[in-house]
CSV table of C-alpha atoms in Angstrom, one decimal:
chain,number,residue,atom,x,y,z
A,1,UNK,CA,0.0,0.0,0.0
A,2,UNK,CA,3.0,2.2,0.6
A,3,UNK,CA,3.9,2.1,-3.1
A,4,UNK,CA,0.3,2.8,-4.2
A,5,UNK,CA,0.2,5.9,-2.0
A,6,UNK,CA,3.4,7.1,-3.5
A,7,UNK,CA,2.0,6.6,-7.0
A,8,UNK,CA,-1.2,8.5,-6.2
A,9,UNK,CA,0.8,11.4,-4.7
A,10,UNK,CA,3.0,11.4,-7.8
A,11,UNK,CA,0.0,11.6,-10.1
A,12,UNK,CA,-1.4,14.5,-8.2
A,13,UNK,CA,2.0,16.3,-8.3
A,14,UNK,CA,2.3,15.7,-12.0
A,15,UNK,CA,-1.2,17.0,-12.7
A,16,UNK,CA,-0.4,20.2,-10.7
A,17,UNK,CA,2.8,20.6,-12.7
A,18,UNK,CA,1.0,20.2,-16.0
A,19,UNK,CA,-1.5,22.8,-14.9
A,20,UNK,CA,1.2,25.2,-13.9
A,21,UNK,CA,3.1,24.5,-17.2
A,22,UNK,CA,0.0,25.2,-19.3
A,23,UNK,CA,-0.6,28.3,-17.4
A,24,UNK,CA,2.9,29.4,-18.0
A,25,UNK,CA,3.2,28.5,-21.6
A,26,UNK,CA,-0.3,29.3,-22.9
A,27,UNK,CA,-2.2,31.4,-20.3
A,28,UNK,CA,-4.9,32.1,-22.9
A,29,UNK,CA,-5.9,28.4,-22.8
A,30,UNK,CA,-7.1,28.8,-19.2
A,31,UNK,CA,-8.9,32.1,-19.6
A,32,UNK,CA,-12.6,31.7,-19.7
A,33,UNK,CA,-13.7,32.9,-23.1
A,34,UNK,CA,-11.8,36.2,-22.8
A,35,UNK,CA,-13.6,38.8,-24.8
A,36,UNK,CA,-11.8,39.7,-28.1
A,37,UNK,CA,-12.1,43.5,-27.8
A,38,UNK,CA,-10.5,43.9,-31.2
A,39,UNK,CA,-13.1,41.7,-32.9
A,40,UNK,CA,-15.8,43.8,-31.3
A,41,UNK,CA,-14.2,47.0,-32.7
A,42,UNK,CA,-13.9,45.4,-36.1
A,43,UNK,CA,-17.6,44.7,-36.1
A,44,UNK,CA,-18.3,48.4,-35.7
A,45,UNK,CA,-15.8,49.5,-38.4
A,46,UNK,CA,-16.7,50.4,-41.9
A,47,UNK,CA,-14.5,50.2,-45.0
A,48,UNK,CA,-12.6,53.4,-45.9
A,49,UNK,CA,-12.6,52.6,-49.6
A,50,UNK,CA,-15.0,55.5,-50.2
A,51,UNK,CA,-12.4,57.9,-48.7
A,52,UNK,CA,-9.6,56.9,-50.9
A,53,UNK,CA,-8.4,59.0,-53.9
A,54,UNK,CA,-8.1,57.6,-57.4
A,55,UNK,CA,-4.3,57.4,-57.1
A,56,UNK,CA,-4.7,55.4,-53.8
A,57,UNK,CA,-7.3,53.1,-55.4
A,58,UNK,CA,-5.0,52.6,-58.4
A,59,UNK,CA,-2.1,51.7,-56.1
A,60,UNK,CA,-4.2,49.1,-54.3
A,61,UNK,CA,-5.2,47.6,-57.6
A,62,UNK,CA,-1.5,47.3,-58.6
A,63,UNK,CA,-0.2,46.0,-55.3
A,64,UNK,CA,-2.0,42.9,-54.1
A,65,UNK,CA,0.2,42.2,-51.1
A,66,UNK,CA,1.8,44.5,-48.5
A,67,UNK,CA,4.8,43.1,-46.6
A,68,UNK,CA,5.0,43.9,-42.9
A,69,UNK,CA,8.3,43.7,-41.0
A,70,UNK,CA,8.0,42.6,-37.3
A,71,UNK,CA,10.2,42.0,-34.3
A,72,UNK,CA,9.3,38.5,-33.0
A,73,UNK,CA,10.7,39.2,-29.6
A,74,UNK,CA,9.1,42.5,-28.7
A,75,UNK,CA,6.3,41.6,-26.4
A,76,UNK,CA,3.8,43.1,-25.8
A,77,UNK,CA,4.1,45.3,-28.9
A,78,UNK,CA,4.8,42.4,-31.2
A,79,UNK,CA,4.8,38.7,-30.7
A,80,UNK,CA,3.6,35.4,-32.1
A,81,UNK,CA,1.1,33.2,-30.2
A,82,UNK,CA,1.3,29.4,-29.8
A,83,UNK,CA,-0.3,28.9,-33.2
A,84,UNK,CA,2.3,31.0,-34.9
A,85,UNK,CA,0.0,34.0,-35.5
A,86,UNK,CA,1.3,37.6,-35.4
A,87,UNK,CA,-0.3,39.4,-32.4
A,88,UNK,CA,0.4,41.9,-29.7
A,89,UNK,CA,-0.5,45.6,-29.8
A,90,UNK,CA,0.9,45.9,-33.3
A,91,UNK,CA,-1.0,42.8,-34.3
A,92,UNK,CA,-4.3,44.2,-33.0
A,93,UNK,CA,-3.7,47.4,-35.0
A,94,UNK,CA,-3.0,45.4,-38.1
A,95,UNK,CA,-6.3,43.5,-37.7
A,96,UNK,CA,-8.2,46.8,-37.5
A,97,UNK,CA,-6.4,48.3,-40.5
A,98,UNK,CA,-7.1,45.1,-42.5
A,99,UNK,CA,-10.8,45.3,-41.7
A,100,UNK,CA,-11.0,48.9,-42.9
A,101,UNK,CA,-8.8,48.7,-46.0
A,102,UNK,CA,-9.1,45.1,-47.2
A,103,UNK,CA,-5.4,45.0,-47.8
A,104,UNK,CA,-3.7,41.6,-47.9
A,105,UNK,CA,-0.9,41.9,-45.4
A,106,UNK,CA,2.0,39.3,-45.3
A,107,UNK,CA,4.2,39.1,-42.1
A,108,UNK,CA,7.9,38.9,-42.7
A,109,UNK,CA,9.5,37.3,-39.6
A,110,UNK,CA,13.2,37.2,-39.2
A,111,UNK,CA,15.5,36.2,-36.4
A,112,UNK,CA,17.2,39.5,-36.0
A,113,UNK,CA,15.8,43.0,-36.0
A,114,UNK,CA,18.7,44.4,-38.0
A,115,UNK,CA,17.8,42.0,-40.8
A,116,UNK,CA,14.3,43.3,-40.8
A,117,UNK,CA,15.4,46.8,-41.3
A,118,UNK,CA,17.9,45.8,-44.0
A,119,UNK,CA,15.0,44.1,-45.9
A,120,UNK,CA,13.0,47.3,-45.7
A,121,UNK,CA,15.9,49.3,-47.1
A,122,UNK,CA,16.1,46.8,-49.9
A,123,UNK,CA,12.4,47.4,-50.5
A,124,UNK,CA,11.4,43.9,-49.6
A,125,UNK,CA,9.4,45.1,-46.6
A,126,UNK,CA,6.8,47.8,-47.0
A,127,UNK,CA,5.9,48.8,-43.5
A,128,UNK,CA,6.2,48.3,-39.8
A,129,UNK,CA,3.6,48.1,-37.0
A,130,UNK,CA,5.7,49.0,-34.0
A,131,UNK,CA,8.8,51.1,-34.6
A,132,UNK,CA,10.2,54.2,-33.0
A,133,UNK,CA,11.3,57.2,-35.0
A,134,UNK,CA,15.0,58.0,-35.2
A,135,UNK,CA,16.9,60.3,-37.6
A,136,UNK,CA,18.4,57.3,-39.4
A,137,UNK,CA,15.0,55.7,-39.9
A,138,UNK,CA,13.5,59.0,-41.1
A,139,UNK,CA,15.8,58.6,-44.1
A,140,UNK,CA,13.6,55.8,-45.5
A,141,UNK,CA,10.4,55.7,-43.5
A,142,UNK,CA,7.3,57.9,-42.9
A,143,UNK,CA,5.9,57.7,-39.4
A,144,UNK,CA,2.3,57.9,-38.2
A,145,UNK,CA,1.5,59.4,-34.8
A,146,UNK,CA,2.8,57.1,-32.0
A,147,UNK,CA,0.2,55.1,-30.1
A,148,UNK,CA,2.4,54.3,-27.1
A,149,UNK,CA,5.5,55.8,-25.5
A,150,UNK,CA,7.4,53.7,-22.9
A,151,UNK,CA,10.8,54.5,-21.3
A,152,UNK,CA,14.1,52.8,-21.6
A,153,UNK,CA,15.9,51.2,-18.6
A,154,UNK,CA,19.6,50.8,-17.7
A,155,UNK,CA,20.6,47.6,-16.0
A,156,UNK,CA,24.0,46.6,-14.6
A,157,UNK,CA,25.3,43.5,-12.7
A,158,UNK,CA,24.0,43.3,-9.1
A,159,UNK,CA,27.6,43.6,-7.9
A,160,UNK,CA,27.3,47.3,-9.0
A,161,UNK,CA,25.5,48.9,-6.2
A,162,UNK,CA,25.2,52.4,-7.8
A,163,UNK,CA,21.8,54.0,-8.1
A,164,UNK,CA,20.1,56.6,-10.3
A,165,UNK,CA,22.6,56.3,-13.1
A,166,UNK,CA,22.2,58.2,-16.4
A,167,UNK,CA,23.9,57.7,-19.7
A,168,UNK,CA,26.5,60.3,-18.7
A,169,UNK,CA,27.7,57.9,-16.1
A,170,UNK,CA,28.7,55.4,-18.9
A,171,UNK,CA,31.1,57.7,-20.7
A,172,UNK,CA,34.3,55.8,-21.3
A,173,UNK,CA,32.4,52.5,-20.6
A,174,UNK,CA,30.7,49.8,-22.7
A,175,UNK,CA,27.0,49.6,-23.1
A,176,UNK,CA,25.2,46.7,-24.7
A,177,UNK,CA,22.5,47.6,-27.2
A,178,UNK,CA,20.5,45.6,-29.7
A,179,UNK,CA,21.7,46.4,-33.2
A,180,UNK,CA,19.5,48.9,-35.0
A,181,UNK,CA,17.1,49.3,-32.0
A,182,UNK,CA,16.0,52.7,-31.1
A,183,UNK,CA,18.4,52.8,-28.2
A,184,UNK,CA,21.3,51.9,-30.5
A,185,UNK,CA,20.7,55.1,-32.4
A,186,UNK,CA,20.0,57.0,-29.2
A,187,UNK,CA,23.3,56.0,-27.6
A,188,UNK,CA,25.2,56.8,-30.8
A,189,UNK,CA,24.9,60.5,-29.8
A,190,UNK,CA,27.2,59.8,-26.9
A,191,UNK,CA,30.5,59.5,-28.9
A,192,UNK,CA,32.4,58.5,-25.7
A,193,UNK,CA,30.2,55.5,-24.9
A,194,UNK,CA,31.3,52.3,-26.6
A,195,UNK,CA,28.2,50.5,-27.9
A,196,UNK,CA,28.5,46.7,-27.8
A,197,UNK,CA,25.9,45.5,-30.5
A,198,UNK,CA,23.8,42.4,-29.9
A,199,UNK,CA,21.4,40.5,-32.1
A,200,UNK,CA,18.6,40.6,-29.5
A,201,UNK,CA,17.8,41.7,-25.9
A,202,UNK,CA,18.7,38.4,-24.2
A,203,UNK,CA,22.1,38.4,-26.0
A,204,UNK,CA,22.7,42.0,-24.8
A,205,UNK,CA,21.9,41.0,-21.2
A,206,UNK,CA,24.2,38.1,-21.4
A,207,UNK,CA,27.0,40.4,-22.6
A,208,UNK,CA,26.7,42.2,-19.2
A,209,UNK,CA,26.6,39.1,-17.2
A,210,UNK,CA,29.6,37.8,-19.1
A,211,UNK,CA,31.6,41.0,-18.5
A,212,UNK,CA,31.6,42.0,-22.2
A,213,UNK,CA,29.7,45.2,-21.3
A,214,UNK,CA,29.3,47.4,-18.2
A,215,UNK,CA,25.5,47.8,-18.6
A,216,UNK,CA,22.6,47.3,-21.0
A,217,UNK,CA,19.9,49.7,-22.2
A,218,UNK,CA,16.6,48.7,-23.7
A,219,UNK,CA,12.9,49.4,-23.2
A,220,UNK,CA,11.7,48.7,-19.7
A,221,UNK,CA,8.9,46.4,-20.8
A,222,UNK,CA,11.3,44.4,-23.0
A,223,UNK,CA,14.0,43.9,-20.3
A,224,UNK,CA,11.5,42.9,-17.6
A,225,UNK,CA,9.9,40.4,-20.0
A,226,UNK,CA,13.3,38.9,-20.9
A,227,UNK,CA,14.2,38.5,-17.2
A,228,UNK,CA,11.0,36.5,-16.8
A,229,UNK,CA,11.5,34.4,-19.9
A,230,UNK,CA,15.3,33.7,-19.7
A,231,UNK,CA,15.7,33.9,-15.9
A,232,UNK,CA,18.5,36.5,-16.0
A,233,UNK,CA,18.5,37.6,-12.4
A,234,UNK,CA,22.1,38.7,-12.2
A,235,UNK,CA,21.2,42.2,-13.3
A,236,UNK,CA,19.3,45.1,-11.6
A,237,UNK,CA,17.9,48.4,-12.6
A,238,UNK,CA,20.0,51.5,-11.9
A,239,UNK,CA,18.3,54.2,-14.1
A,240,UNK,CA,15.5,55.1,-16.5
A,241,UNK,CA,15.7,57.0,-19.7
A,242,UNK,CA,12.6,58.6,-21.3
A,243,UNK,CA,12.3,57.9,-25.0
A,244,UNK,CA,12.0,60.9,-27.3
A,245,UNK,CA,9.5,59.1,-29.6
A,246,UNK,CA,6.9,56.5,-29.0
A,247,UNK,CA,6.1,53.5,-31.2
A,248,UNK,CA,3.9,53.9,-34.2
A,249,UNK,CA,3.1,52.5,-37.7
A,250,UNK,CA,5.7,53.4,-40.3
A,251,UNK,CA,5.7,53.0,-44.1
A,252,UNK,CA,8.6,53.2,-46.6
A,253,UNK,CA,8.9,56.8,-47.8
A,254,UNK,CA,8.8,55.7,-51.5
A,255,UNK,CA,5.2,54.4,-50.9
A,256,UNK,CA,3.3,57.6,-50.3
A,257,UNK,CA,0.0,56.2,-51.4
A,258,UNK,CA,0.2,53.3,-48.9
A,259,UNK,CA,1.2,55.7,-46.1
A,260,UNK,CA,-1.8,57.9,-46.9
A,261,UNK,CA,-4.1,54.8,-46.9
A,262,UNK,CA,-2.8,53.6,-43.6
A,263,UNK,CA,-3.1,57.1,-42.1
A,264,UNK,CA,-6.7,57.4,-43.1
A,265,UNK,CA,-7.5,54.0,-41.5
A,266,UNK,CA,-5.6,55.0,-38.3
A,267,UNK,CA,-7.8,58.1,-37.9
A,268,UNK,CA,-10.8,55.8,-37.4
A,269,UNK,CA,-9.2,54.2,-34.4
A,270,UNK,CA,-10.5,56.4,-31.5
A,271,UNK,CA,-8.3,57.3,-28.4
A,272,UNK,CA,-10.7,55.1,-26.4
A,273,UNK,CA,-10.0,52.2,-28.7
A,274,UNK,CA,-6.3,52.8,-28.6
A,275,UNK,CA,-6.3,52.8,-24.8
A,276,UNK,CA,-8.4,49.6,-24.7
A,277,UNK,CA,-6.0,47.8,-27.0
A,278,UNK,CA,-2.9,48.9,-25.1
A,279,UNK,CA,-4.3,48.2,-21.6
A,280,UNK,CA,-5.6,44.8,-22.7
A,281,UNK,CA,-2.0,43.8,-23.6
A,282,UNK,CA,-0.2,45.4,-20.7
A,283,UNK,CA,-2.3,43.4,-18.2
A,284,UNK,CA,-2.1,40.0,-19.9
A,285,UNK,CA,0.1,37.2,-18.7
A,286,UNK,CA,3.0,36.4,-21.0
A,287,UNK,CA,3.5,32.8,-22.2
A,288,UNK,CA,6.8,31.3,-21.3
A,289,UNK,CA,9.7,31.7,-23.7
A,290,UNK,CA,11.6,29.1,-25.5
A,291,UNK,CA,14.4,28.9,-22.9
A,292,UNK,CA,12.0,28.3,-20.0
A,293,UNK,CA,9.8,26.1,-22.1
A,294,UNK,CA,12.7,23.7,-22.7
A,295,UNK,CA,13.4,23.6,-19.0
A,296,UNK,CA,9.8,22.8,-18.2
A,297,UNK,CA,9.6,20.1,-20.9
A,298,UNK,CA,12.8,18.4,-19.5
A,299,UNK,CA,11.3,18.6,-16.0
A,300,UNK,CA,7.9,17.2,-17.1
A,301,UNK,CA,9.7,14.4,-19.0
A,302,UNK,CA,11.9,13.3,-16.1
A,303,UNK,CA,8.9,13.5,-13.7
A,304,UNK,CA,6.8,11.4,-16.1
A,305,UNK,CA,9.5,8.8,-16.6
A,306,UNK,CA,10.0,8.4,-12.9
A,307,UNK,CA,6.3,8.1,-12.3
A,308,UNK,CA,6.0,5.4,-15.1
A,309,UNK,CA,8.9,3.5,-13.5
A,310,UNK,CA,7.2,3.7,-10.2
A,311,UNK,CA,3.9,2.5,-11.6
A,312,UNK,CA,5.7,-0.4,-13.4
A,313,UNK,CA,7.4,-1.3,-10.1
A,314,UNK,CA,4.0,-1.1,-8.3
A,315,UNK,CA,2.3,-3.3,-10.9
A,316,UNK,CA,5.1,-5.9,-10.7
A,317,UNK,CA,5.0,-5.9,-7.0
A,318,UNK,CA,1.2,-6.4,-7.0
A,319,UNK,CA,1.6,-9.2,-9.6
A,320,UNK,CA,4.3,-10.9,-7.5
A,321,UNK,CA,2.1,-10.7,-4.4
A,322,UNK,CA,-0.7,-12.2,-6.3
A,323,UNK,CA,1.5,-15.1,-7.6
A,324,UNK,CA,2.8,-15.7,-4.0
A,325,UNK,CA,-0.7,-15.6,-2.6
A,326,UNK,CA,-1.9,-18.1,-5.3
A,327,UNK,CA,1.1,-20.4,-4.6
A,328,UNK,CA,0.3,-20.3,-0.8
A,329,UNK,CA,-3.3,-21.2,-1.6
A,330,UNK,CA,-2.2,-24.1,-3.8
A,331,UNK,CA,0.2,-25.4,-1.2
A,332,UNK,CA,-2.4,-25.1,1.5
A,333,UNK,CA,-4.8,-27.2,-0.6
A,334,UNK,CA,-2.1,-29.8,-1.2
A,335,UNK,CA,-1.4,-30.2,2.6
A,336,UNK,CA,-5.0,-30.2,3.6
A,337,UNK,CA,-6.1,-33.6,5.1
A,338,UNK,CA,-8.1,-35.7,2.7
A,339,UNK,CA,-11.1,-37.8,4.2
A,340,UNK,CA,-12.4,-40.7,2.3
A,341,UNK,CA,-15.7,-42.4,3.0
């Protein structure tokens, strides 16, 4: 009975772990029919085709697909759900624009943000849904009004106990930045700060933990999310930097008709709707990232294997007991006195 009790406890623990894992990986799966606020907005939106000029209509007729460049690791502004669908604040805006314009948008997903920008400069990407304005980007992009403006954050190793640092404190030092991110351009103004380029935010954070840089700067929401996803707890916040420009939709400057069409659609998204979309994403739970997902998968696998071995052991033990009991019964029958009439 001791083994049976252990098996039951093991099954209960495994069920709890599976529940916590699903809640961590796919929190949407456990939400009770969460209202799709964007779908409700779409139902109340009308097409803007009647507002378009002849040149804009002609452009739409000649361009059947519009390619959208995205940053796959920019939650909650941009992300992909467990079904591989583009979502986030930018994704919700794109759904609204699609409903009002009827444009066929195709998402261009790349591993590194720098590659996404290069493709736009090569005219293989037409627009972005969540990008901040910089002087460099203004050379090839037109920007709509920003819909959100969030600050940047400076993080350093926990062994550095300094507080309230600014970028001025990093003069003569190394600062990790994601290549071609807004903060890469921003820090470039400080000629005596050495920028250490990284392919993504997690890589930039690891550069600090590995001693390749003295600190890292990125958006506060991005760094906090990566700490949760990758479990990088060796860093702490020492300063905040307000961003000069928020994130907005941007279109290549050589596509004025597309920019005009998108701008007309954005005007039909009210401030109340903007607030609802943003707040909906800022309060949502973030699914676990690939790093933590692999850790949980390994944990589940080992737990399940141990439980299966325990069940097999219990089954064999019960079978052995049954065989022994049967043998005892047979022997008792054989030694039982026989009476003949």
